[in-house]
Amino acid sequence: MGMKNQPKIVQSILEKAESTGRYFLLEPEVYRLLGAYGLPVPRHIFWPKDKPLAASSLKKLGTERVVVKIVSPLILHKSDVGGVTIVRASLREVKAAVNKMYAEIPARYSRVFGQGRLSATAVADSIQGVLVAELVSYEQAGLGSELLLGLRVSRDFGPIITFGGGGLEVEFLNAHLKEGHSLAILPPSGLNRRKTARELEAVAVFGKIARKFRGRQALVKPETLLQAIGIFQKLARDFSPFDRRLPFTLEELEVNPLVIRQGRLIPLDGLCRFSRDKMEAGGRPVPQIQQLLEPKSLAIIGVSEKMNVGHIILNNVIQNGFPREKIYVIKPGLESLEGCRCVPSVAELPETVDLFILTLGAEMVYPVMKDLVELEKARSVIVIAGGLGEKSGTQSIEDDIRSLIRTRRQAERPAPVVNGGNCLGIISAPGKYDSTFIPEYKFRKPGGLPAGLAIVSQSGAFMLSRMSKQDRFEPVYAISVGNQLDLTLGDYLTYLQGRPEVRLVAVYAEGFRPGDGWRFLQAARETVRAGKRLVVYKSGRSPEGRKATASHTASVAGDYAVGRSLLRQAGAIVAETIEEFENLVKALILLQGKKIAGRRVGLMSNAGFESVIMADNLKGEDGELLLEQFSEETVARIMKILQPLGIDRLQDVHNPLDVTPMADDATFCGCVEALLQDRRIDCAVISCVPMTAALQTLPPGDRHRENIFSEDSLAGRLVSIFRSTDKPLVVNIDAGRWYDPLAEHLEKSGLPVFRSCDQAVRFMRKLVSSGLKEL
């Protein structure tokens, strides 16, 4: 069967089902679908109701016993109503089993699912016949004897493939195994076979079935598993919600159980749902984002003569250097405000502005948007309005605005791109404006170190809080996207990955618009391919968190496990906590230019407990660091460094290295330099408990002679070492606020600092496992 004919065969199956009013397949149809794409299915026959069955048909199945399954569009869970049985492959026994099903299932259905749901007569009328299939004898290996292979369309990310343990064990495995070990979650494309195989290896059942297990040979070759997954990936691509070449979308296709017989995978039970629903795949107005982020002209509405939200925004725009002569204020009755020209209405704007900032209440947004669109007075709009899309009754306003813009774009007429609503605004260094409504005296914008950083956040408060805490890193852009009324997270990442001034994109996501997660993944791959870094913190993980997300930004969060797996596979570094998000952003900025050659880490401390704790954190769900021992030359060099203080008589030299509290600045840093120069070491985590009198860890003071600003101090030497190496190096300062000046001095000098050694090791573990080669 040619591959070109596969989609046509499946389309005909779906069309036939649709003609009967069904958007799901019966099991014989699922077998035909799977067989069309090359997945071996059990030998079987469909015996329609009220038609004869020939004994010769049973003989063709080739087994002494057969499985008989009821076929009805109403009965999807056959076992619950006695719709599955195993009998000898004789015409008499099969007929007896079928007649018993026909007689008993209608009443049993009513008992199981409730009499008010459907009458027994309706159930009886729905029965189309039975599927009679060979009884497949398969390998019995306990866990892993029955597998699950599935395809489903995620609201956020589109088609996804799942593989793991199946049968009755599915729910148990998902509930009791750590994420990533019960199921592999895979995209339909974007991963090569090597990376797909790596994802499968993490699944608990893989080691039992595809590797030797307690003297038993592997039950199935990894290549066979990859081929089966490849079939589902091709089905997902051919019948994708993003591809309009075929009219149907496979919403769900699941084989459970999938079993192993003589090294081959055989599907026993299957279900399939389909639709004609499609998602927006392309045609997004991404190039127009440039007018939004780098406008040459600007207008604002909602500015009071007294201080209000609009007036604060106007002041912030002016204070960031946007020229007053290119700012228009929509304000009847005034000629100027804050030195900017006023006009009485949108219609009287003297030009089409690149950016229009709309700060009116939610109920007043649509009339202004209608004027802007129909009169073609703006190329981009920021809708600040709080409550839009969240407060009861305002969802229709957003829908009306989307419809207004979509109609214009479909007619290929000019329409602005819209950021928001319910957003805090945008800060753009290239655009020389700040459209947030936080007064300057309440928020000091970051400055000092141009970081090539773009922050894209669904929450404006999250964005400003991170900027406030990391105020040394000046972002190129800080974008609060709000409800994603028009422009989405995927749109912004698509735009930013092509901007040369952006080297790191940090994203806070609560939920994606339908299908936008798929576009975000596409952009994530391009971002990483372009040599940029992408950090994502995804909230809305628990049922409670998803509920809060929906009420906060009027978007529904998707399945966190799916998002986490797909984002990681696309090259994003996924932060598990806010603190980790901040540490990742900070360290990736400071480590720019360093090279990741491998996972071999050098660990060093002046406290024994830290050496133990750091070693305890080498391995985790996000990756693994390798503890390679130092070369003989490095051991000898470190021994020589330790000799003058007699530390060589107290400690052996190994990795992790404990230099004891006796090590002074020169000794401590000499050991750091030695281990970093070892070819067996790819990266290093250096931890210091700074209370020892042997180290200079305090700023100058009356009661001591220490000076952390001296070049020969611990800080001065560490900074010099950091600047001279191309290996990733982070430092931990495990102490309280007296040692904040030391930590701040190191970070101001460019060295990433953590305040607990386990966090430092976990960061390095995630960094080297990210797949990045150069930072």
Phi, psi and omega in degrees: 000123182290146181296330180294332181277344184303308180299324180295319179296313181294320179300321179294324176297316181292320179297320180295318178296317180298325181295340177264007179087011181256141170242034171214160183257147170280162188299321176300326178290324176297318177300317179297318180298312182295319179296325180298330181263007170096009177270121182299134179240159179299149172296135187203163172224149173257123180254102181294150178297142177066022174234152184286157176239128181271141179299329180297329178295321179293323181297329181294341179288335170077015178230154180288333180235150182228159175258131178246126182233136177291144178240112180207138177293346180268342188248094179268330179254085190295320184298329182296335184242017180075031184267013177223132176210160179240128181221169174294151184277054175247147182301321182294314183289323178295315179299318180297318180295319181292316179298324178295318178299312181302326183280323190261331188298317182305313180291322181294323177302316180296323180291319184287315188256359178099134184293335182286349185283305178210147177284157178300324180296317179296320178295315180300319180293335183282343184289122183262343181152204179225154171260125177247118186230154175303146174278110184279119172272128185225167185297129179258109184230023184068229176302123181103353176296324179240131185244167175234133173227122187221161174225134172211157178264117175278140178303322183278307196253001181078211185292137174224152179249138177235143177217137177178197177294145184235206183065216181281356185271353188304304184298320181296314181298317181296326183281331190246346177263152177294153180305134181095343180259340178272319182223144166267133179246122190229149174278162177288343178202170177104345176246133174282174185296325180296316179289324176297317179299322179296322177295320180294324183297337180281345183282137188303319185285342186300314183297333181278331186255333186248006177227160172300140183221109178052051177084352180266140179292159177301140181281333183211145178283142176307325181298326179293319176297317180297323179295317179295317178295323177299325177297315180293324177296321178293318176301319180295321179288317183294323183243050182276147175292348181262358183245116183265006179292329173247142189284343187256154172241128172281105182284325181202133175219118184225132172249117180202109008269154167252125187240168182249123175231113178052045176082358179251152179265128183236123175280130178263306180240145179210153174222155181210132172240145180217170180204177171254014181285137177232154178250157177293125183255319184216200180072018180284148184277049186299317181303332182291345179299335179299321177294328178291317186270338179227062184287150173261343178216157190208143174226155182218142177233146181101023182263123176267156175296325173276172185285119172222186182304312181299321181290322177299316180298316179301314178298317180296321178298314182295316183294340178271005171101006178289132185295129181302326184290349178250018177247131176242137177248125177280101186207100178297143174089356178236146177272325180207159178212125184055034179079010180250145182292136176257144173230151187285340184202168176300320183300333185263011171299132185286350180205166171281114184277151176291324184224133175238126181256120187250111186244020180279169176296160186305319185290345182258002186287315187298314180302321179293316179299321180298317178296315181300318183287308186290328179269357179055054184258358180210144177265341175207154183222138169251118179260106182281329193325115176287148178085347182294124181083353181245311179292141182306130178095349183264350179299324181294330178297314178298317180299320180295321179293316178301317180297319179300313183289317182299319180299318179295316182293321179296329178275004181058039176250155183301137175212141180286154166276147186235128173257133183112207352283192182054046180241164180271347179115190184228142170245123182232114177293313178296328181277352179056045176211156174228111183258018176282158182255030175262124181301150182300325182286350178259347183213114177269116183293144180301149178196162177120308183237104174299119192251357185062028188261134170240126178254126177237115189227136176286340177246124177293323180296319176301316181300309183292325179297317179294319180294324179294321182282332181243062191278005176268348183255110182277114181285150172290314178224144169229111191241116173265110189271341178061226188281357181056046178306322178228287179290139187242173175302319179296322178298313183294318180294323177300319180289313188291331181295340178263003182267120184295335181283350182257124178246338182220129177245124179247122188239131168250118184237133173258322179194148179261149170295157182309123178080349184286336175299324177297314178295323179298318179296319178301315180291326179298316179299317180293325179298313180292321178298329180281002178086013179264167181248144181228121177244132182232132167246118183251121178258185183075044187271319181270164174305322179292319179295321179294323178295317179295323179298314183299324182279338184273318184237010177057032173225147184267126179287145178274186180292120186295319181299320178297309181300316181300314181294313184291322178296316179298316180295332179280354177107358177285150171263116187263119179276137181270336180225163177298318180299318178294322176303312180297317180295320180296314180299312181300309186290324179293328175291312185286336182267009181302132182099344177284156183244138178259104182268344182175192185251010182278113187254142170259126181246137180210142177208167172254016179223129184300322183297326180292324178300319180293313182296318179298318178295328179293340186254017181292330186239138179201182181298334185265005178145193184210138170259146180257135182260083179281139177282152183294155175291163179300322180296319180292319178300315180295320180295317180292320177303318180295322179293324184280339187302314184303331179262002178075012182289334179298336179277348183259330189227141168281157179261114177204175181253118007289149182260124177252110183267000177068161178294353180283342184293128177270184185304312183292319181292312180304309185284333174297321178291321177301313181298320182295315182290327178292331180275357177285128181293345179277355183249128181259335183202169184212144170240118184246124183240143184224123167269107198274003184286345182298141179287348183285342184247147173274102185233009179239151173291164181306141180207170183288334189261004182203172181250013181286153179205101183293346182270357179285144181295333181264011175279173176306311182297312182301317180291318180297319179297318179297318179295315181301318182287340184265352182250151174258010178268142177298129182223129174233155183238143174245132174246102187266081181193172185274203193292340177299337184253013173299319178301324178295312180298317181294321179296317179297316182290322176296335178273359174105002185262124180294131183238135172246166182243007168211140190291329180293321177298319181298317181290319180297322176299311182297322178299313180292323182296309185286343178268001185283346184090356179288146178251328180219139185262000000 
